[in-house]
Amino acid sequence: MKARLLFLFLCLTWSGWAESFTPYSRDSLKKGDWFTFEYVNYYPYVAPGIQEEIPWRAENIRRVIIRATVTDRTDKSISIDYTLDNLYDCHNDQKKQGFYYFDSRYQQDFAFKDSVSGKQILHATYDRKSGKALISDKVNSLYSYSKAYIPFGVRQEGLSTYTEVSVHDSLDLEKLVIPTADDLLTGWKKDVPNFPVPNTRIIEASFPLPPNTEFTCCDFDIDASGDSTIHKKIFIPYPTEYKVGKRVTLLLTPGDSIVQDKEVYANTHTFHYEGRGNEQNNLQYNFMRFSYYNSEFYSTSPADQKKAFQSRDSLFQTAFEKDFKKMDPYWRRVFELSEEYFKGSEILRRCMFTTDKDVWRKSGLPDWQAPYFTSVSPLIDYAYSLKKQGAANYNYFLYVYTIYKKQELKSDNLYLNKQKGLTQQEDYLLTKQILSGYPKYQVNKVNLKALMGEKMLSELEADYKDFISSCPDTSLTNDLKNTYNKLLPFEAGKNIKETGLIITDSLHLAKGNNRKYILLQLLTWDGLPANNLQNALDLKQRIEAEGLTSTIQLELYSKFSSHNAEKVKPYKVIPNQQVQDLKSKGIYPLTILMREDGTILYRRLWDFDIDTIIDLVKKDLNREDKSFNDFIKGFKEGVIGALLLAAIIGLIYYFRTKNKQKQELNRRRIRELELRAIRSQMNPHFIFNALSSIQNLINRSANQEANKYLIDFSRLLRKVLATSEKKLVTLSDEIEQLQLYLKLEQLRFPFSYSLTVDENIQPDTIEIPGMLIQPFVENAVKHGIAPRGTGEIIIRLSLQNQLLIIDITDDGPGLDTEANGGFGIRAVTNEFEILKTLYNTEIGVTIENRQEKEAVSGCHVRLSIPL
């Protein structure tokens, strides 16, 4: 007892660790935010069932769900659109054994008229400061709809489909919504909007809603050594199954506060819960006590079946009166209906597969007026269905009932009776005719998921697209999309290398080989089932009989102890890493037939069919043999044909080679012309600068200096013109040009310069592209010398690791790092790219301001030219 109290105390302490909730105020609303709220109207209850007025019951209730969306927000106002999200109306008739039903989500399945989903009700604008509604744009919001009459039970005697009886109803949505909309923001609490209308509540939002339910439980390992205690506070609008960790599923009702008893689990390995909402959870984990697996349920005797039902009913009634008498009425109805669906599915299953159908018919068990058929209504009971494996009796009943009805239809139909089985398309269409509303989509989803495991997705594409486009329940469509996307990488024609399976690396796939095959099977359950082993042995024997031993390679893996390796050949032990890989992908167990290059021909979940494997291999071999024979036949046309083919191939190769050479020659010529164009732009640019300097001297009447300038300029010009057509010039010529240029610029500005060449450099033997250094020296004069009229330029040439290094520094203010430089530098940069293409030579250039690394200002340019 002390340990239990201590655990409860720790749970309260852990509550501080649960995820915190941040209130969402009306000032937090932004464009695109939305929330849905629900109006509930209760009809007087006629049929047996839930008597209390709870908003999540499915009978004798009308639920109107409104979606409010923030369409605009300014500094002064907020605009909200109100639209109809869903209308559900279901109530009994005192004079008839049935109910009138309407659900706007499934109106396409019934003869409903004059009903439109997504109908806009009003547009309201609110003052942000006061929260008052300023403008309400109302629309004609009278919603008319027709409710279909649905008899109680699965099927009344003599009635195979629903009757055409219906009643008309209407609802003034504007009258319903305006009282809420007017006071929505003025009464907004710190975390939720205000709903002054009775029986109205928020059920979903794009922003966090305040928690209304909490639990503390443990996701145990089987020996309870890996204890992982989880405490959460969450918001739920309706009773729900909530997955906690890997092994635990809780049944939660809004307002529950459930705590798991850890001590009980540690001592007995049974689940036991305390706190509000414990009853439904304690019952769901104690189904074994109600003889769920009683041997009488496996008997083929109707008498034993009746006794099993009676025993189970007695245990349930005792449990409800003694142990679970405080259970929430919603969950009580869940378990009561689950029992009825369990009985109904057992009866139908026995009737379908028994060899003595007359005995079962005479027993009275398969009677459509029996309680387990008349007390359920599949069209609306999905609201009470459990999805937890082992308790999903509602879904299993729908599946069995559909098969039963298809057998019935097939026996009554002359065409269908001649066929051994139904095609996928016929099966899908028959389900659509047998069921309506949620049951139709649930069964078709299950059938399509099962077919996806057995057949290629391309075979089911039409039915898959029809389901996705027609089903209004996103939980069902998302589930099917998830399965489709998991199997898509394993579709026929794709390559196993693209699937991401870890085991692919160990298959030794042969590139380009499509005349041998690999059958890969990965079984992930513990222990190799005998039927799988026998199937593999039969396949191996069949492969030998068909003479395909060297063609089909078996790669079969399963989980078993290593000491059994000799007993279970041809299976090998599957690596644990591969098991986890398959489970994470949700595609286990898996069988794939592929060509030896990894091209997938066949994929199936679970075991393989021997005939299918052999037929696919033979068909693929025949296709390839035919292609190969056609190729040989071409050569047998004669030596002339072979020689002609060789001549054609030779000519094609010759002309392609010549064309490539011509294209390469043209490309190089174009690049050379581009290089000449750049240099022809650089030379006039340099000449223009020189003439500007001469003009400046003449304007100042410095005739002697101008004459000297003209002499040096003519020498420099002849030098430039002599080298402009050359691809490369000697370093000595480039140095002479630089010195002439600097002397000319000294006539304009009284600056000093130095040009040093390391002793290990031989300028006459080194060739570099012409006019490569001059633009950077000119840039130093322009930006480092000209602004002040004086300064110093230092040029140094050195040799480092087969690189000619040229450093150019000045002591000016430096360059703007975001500027692109002058025309000369941009031209040289373009020249670098062309030289890289022509000669595979990459010339490096770095430009940085000296003040970033030194105590003086200026610019430092470094050129690196590979030799």
CSV table of N, CA and C in Angstrom, one decimal, residues 790-852:
chain,number,residue,atom,x,y,z
A,790,THR,N,49.8,61.6,-55.0
A,790,THR,CA,51.1,61.1,-54.6
A,790,THR,C,50.9,59.7,-53.9
A,791,GLY,N,52.0,59.1,-53.6
A,791,GLY,CA,51.9,57.7,-53.0
A,791,GLY,C,53.0,56.8,-53.5
A,792,GLU,N,52.9,55.5,-53.2
A,792,GLU,CA,53.9,54.5,-53.5
A,792,GLU,C,53.2,53.2,-54.0
A,793,ILE,N,53.8,52.7,-55.1
A,793,ILE,CA,53.3,51.4,-55.6
A,793,ILE,C,54.5,50.4,-55.6
A,794,ILE,N,54.3,49.2,-55.1
A,794,ILE,CA,55.3,48.2,-55.0
A,794,ILE,C,54.9,47.0,-55.7
A,795,ILE,N,55.7,46.5,-56.7
A,795,ILE,CA,55.4,45.3,-57.5
A,795,ILE,C,56.5,44.3,-57.2
A,796,ARG,N,56.1,43.1,-56.8
A,796,ARG,CA,57.2,42.1,-56.6
A,796,ARG,C,56.8,40.8,-57.2
A,797,LEU,N,57.7,40.2,-58.0
A,797,LEU,CA,57.5,38.9,-58.6
A,797,LEU,C,58.3,37.8,-58.0
A,798,SER,N,57.7,36.7,-57.6
A,798,SER,CA,58.4,35.6,-56.9
A,798,SER,C,57.9,34.3,-57.4
A,799,LEU,N,58.6,33.2,-57.1
A,799,LEU,CA,58.3,31.9,-57.5
A,799,LEU,C,58.1,31.0,-56.3
A,800,GLN,N,56.9,30.4,-56.2
A,800,GLN,CA,56.5,29.5,-55.1
A,800,GLN,C,55.8,28.3,-55.6
A,801,ASN,N,56.4,27.1,-55.4
A,801,ASN,CA,55.8,25.9,-55.8
A,801,ASN,C,55.2,25.9,-57.2
A,802,GLN,N,56.0,26.2,-58.2
A,802,GLN,CA,55.6,26.2,-59.6
A,802,GLN,C,54.5,27.2,-59.9
A,803,LEU,N,54.4,28.2,-59.0
A,803,LEU,CA,53.5,29.3,-59.2
A,803,LEU,C,54.2,30.6,-59.3
A,804,LEU,N,53.9,31.4,-60.4
A,804,LEU,CA,54.5,32.8,-60.5
A,804,LEU,C,53.6,33.7,-59.6
A,805,ILE,N,54.1,34.2,-58.6
A,805,ILE,CA,53.3,35.1,-57.7
A,805,ILE,C,53.7,36.5,-57.9
A,806,ILE,N,52.6,37.3,-58.2
A,806,ILE,CA,52.8,38.8,-58.5
A,806,ILE,C,52.0,39.5,-57.4
A,807,ASP,N,52.7,40.3,-56.6
A,807,ASP,CA,52.1,41.1,-55.5
A,807,ASP,C,52.2,42.6,-55.9
A,808,ILE,N,51.0,43.2,-55.9
A,808,ILE,CA,50.9,44.6,-56.2
A,808,ILE,C,50.3,45.3,-55.1
A,809,THR,N,51.0,46.3,-54.4
A,809,THR,CA,50.5,47.0,-53.3
A,809,THR,C,50.6,48.5,-53.5
A,810,ASP,N,49.7,49.2,-52.9
A,810,ASP,CA,49.7,50.7,-52.9
A,810,ASP,C,49.4,51.1,-51.5
A,811,ASP,N,49.6,52.4,-51.2
A,811,ASP,CA,49.3,53.0,-49.9
A,811,ASP,C,48.2,53.9,-49.9
A,812,GLY,N,47.2,53.7,-50.8
A,812,GLY,CA,46.1,54.6,-50.9
A,812,GLY,C,45.0,54.2,-49.8
A,813,PRO,N,43.8,54.7,-50.0
A,813,PRO,CA,42.7,54.5,-49.0
A,813,PRO,C,42.2,53.1,-49.1
A,814,GLY,N,42.5,52.3,-50.1
A,814,GLY,CA,41.9,51.0,-50.2
A,814,GLY,C,40.7,51.0,-51.1
A,815,LEU,N,40.2,49.8,-51.4
A,815,LEU,CA,39.0,49.7,-52.3
A,815,LEU,C,37.8,49.4,-51.6
A,816,ASP,N,36.6,49.8,-52.1
A,816,ASP,CA,35.3,49.4,-51.6
A,816,ASP,C,35.1,47.9,-51.9
A,817,THR,N,35.0,47.1,-50.9
A,817,THR,CA,34.9,45.6,-51.1
A,817,THR,C,33.7,45.2,-51.8
A,818,GLU,N,32.6,46.1,-51.8
A,818,GLU,CA,31.4,45.7,-52.5
A,818,GLU,C,31.4,46.2,-54.0
A,819,ALA,N,32.4,47.0,-54.4
A,819,ALA,CA,32.5,47.5,-55.7
A,819,ALA,C,33.0,46.4,-56.7
A,820,ASN,N,32.7,46.5,-57.9
A,820,ASN,CA,33.1,45.5,-58.9
A,820,ASN,C,34.4,45.8,-59.6
A,821,GLY,N,35.0,46.9,-59.2
A,821,GLY,CA,36.3,47.3,-59.8
A,821,GLY,C,36.1,48.0,-61.2
A,822,GLY,N,37.2,48.4,-61.8
A,822,GLY,CA,37.1,49.2,-63.0
A,822,GLY,C,37.0,48.2,-64.2
A,823,PHE,N,36.9,48.8,-65.4
A,823,PHE,CA,36.7,48.0,-66.6
A,823,PHE,C,37.8,47.0,-66.8
A,824,GLY,N,39.0,47.5,-66.6
A,824,GLY,CA,40.2,46.6,-66.8
A,824,GLY,C,40.1,45.3,-66.0
A,825,ILE,N,39.8,45.5,-64.7
A,825,ILE,CA,39.7,44.3,-63.8
A,825,ILE,C,38.6,43.4,-64.2
A,826,ARG,N,37.5,43.9,-64.6
A,826,ARG,CA,36.4,43.1,-65.0
A,826,ARG,C,36.7,42.3,-66.3
A,827,ALA,N,37.4,43.0,-67.2
A,827,ALA,CA,37.9,42.3,-68.4
A,827,ALA,C,38.9,41.2,-68.1
A,828,VAL,N,39.8,41.5,-67.2
A,828,VAL,CA,40.8,40.4,-66.9
A,828,VAL,C,40.1,39.2,-66.2
A,829,THR,N,39.2,39.5,-65.4
A,829,THR,CA,38.4,38.4,-64.7
A,829,THR,C,37.8,37.5,-65.8
A,830,ASN,N,37.1,38.1,-66.8
A,830,ASN,CA,36.6,37.3,-67.9
A,830,ASN,C,37.6,36.6,-68.6
A,831,GLU,N,38.8,37.2,-68.8
A,831,GLU,CA,39.9,36.5,-69.5
A,831,GLU,C,40.3,35.3,-68.7
A,832,PHE,N,40.4,35.4,-67.4
A,832,PHE,CA,40.8,34.2,-66.6
A,832,PHE,C,39.9,33.0,-66.9
A,833,GLU,N,38.5,33.2,-67.0
A,833,GLU,CA,37.6,32.1,-67.3
A,833,GLU,C,37.9,31.5,-68.7
A,834,ILE,N,38.2,32.3,-69.7
A,834,ILE,CA,38.5,31.8,-71.0
A,834,ILE,C,39.8,31.1,-71.0
A,835,LEU,N,40.8,31.6,-70.4
A,835,LEU,CA,42.1,30.9,-70.3
A,835,LEU,C,42.0,29.6,-69.6
A,836,LYS,N,41.1,29.5,-68.6
A,836,LYS,CA,40.9,28.2,-67.9
A,836,LYS,C,40.3,27.2,-68.9
A,837,THR,N,39.4,27.6,-69.8
A,837,THR,CA,38.8,26.7,-70.7
A,837,THR,C,39.8,26.3,-71.8
A,838,LEU,N,40.6,27.2,-72.3
A,838,LEU,CA,41.5,27.0,-73.5
A,838,LEU,C,42.7,26.1,-73.0
A,839,TYR,N,43.3,26.5,-71.9
A,839,TYR,CA,44.6,25.9,-71.5
A,839,TYR,C,44.5,25.1,-70.2
A,840,ASN,N,43.3,24.9,-69.7
A,840,ASN,CA,43.2,24.2,-68.4
A,840,ASN,C,44.1,24.8,-67.4
A,841,THR,N,44.2,26.1,-67.4
A,841,THR,CA,45.0,26.9,-66.5
A,841,THR,C,44.2,27.8,-65.6
A,842,GLU,N,44.2,27.6,-64.4
A,842,GLU,CA,43.4,28.5,-63.5
A,842,GLU,C,44.2,29.5,-62.8
A,843,ILE,N,44.1,30.8,-63.1
A,843,ILE,CA,44.8,31.9,-62.6
A,843,ILE,C,44.1,32.4,-61.3
A,844,GLY,N,44.8,32.4,-60.2
A,844,GLY,CA,44.2,32.9,-59.0
A,844,GLY,C,44.4,34.4,-58.8
A,845,VAL,N,43.4,35.0,-58.2
A,845,VAL,CA,43.5,36.4,-57.9
A,845,VAL,C,42.9,36.7,-56.5
A,846,THR,N,43.5,37.4,-55.7
A,846,THR,CA,42.9,37.9,-54.4
A,846,THR,C,43.2,39.4,-54.3
A,847,ILE,N,42.1,40.1,-53.8
A,847,ILE,CA,42.2,41.6,-53.7
A,847,ILE,C,41.7,41.9,-52.2
A,848,GLU,N,42.5,42.5,-51.4
A,848,GLU,CA,42.1,42.8,-50.1
A,848,GLU,C,42.7,44.2,-49.7
A,849,ASN,N,42.1,44.8,-48.7
A,849,ASN,CA,42.6,46.1,-48.2
A,849,ASN,C,43.7,45.8,-47.1
A,850,ARG,N,44.7,46.5,-47.2
A,850,ARG,CA,45.9,46.2,-46.3
A,850,ARG,C,45.5,46.5,-44.8
A,851,GLN,N,44.6,47.5,-44.6
A,851,GLN,CA,44.3,47.8,-43.2
A,851,GLN,C,43.6,46.7,-42.4
A,852,GLU,N,43.1,45.7,-43.2
A,852,GLU,CA,42.5,44.6,-42.5
A,852,GLU,C,43.5,43.7,-41.8
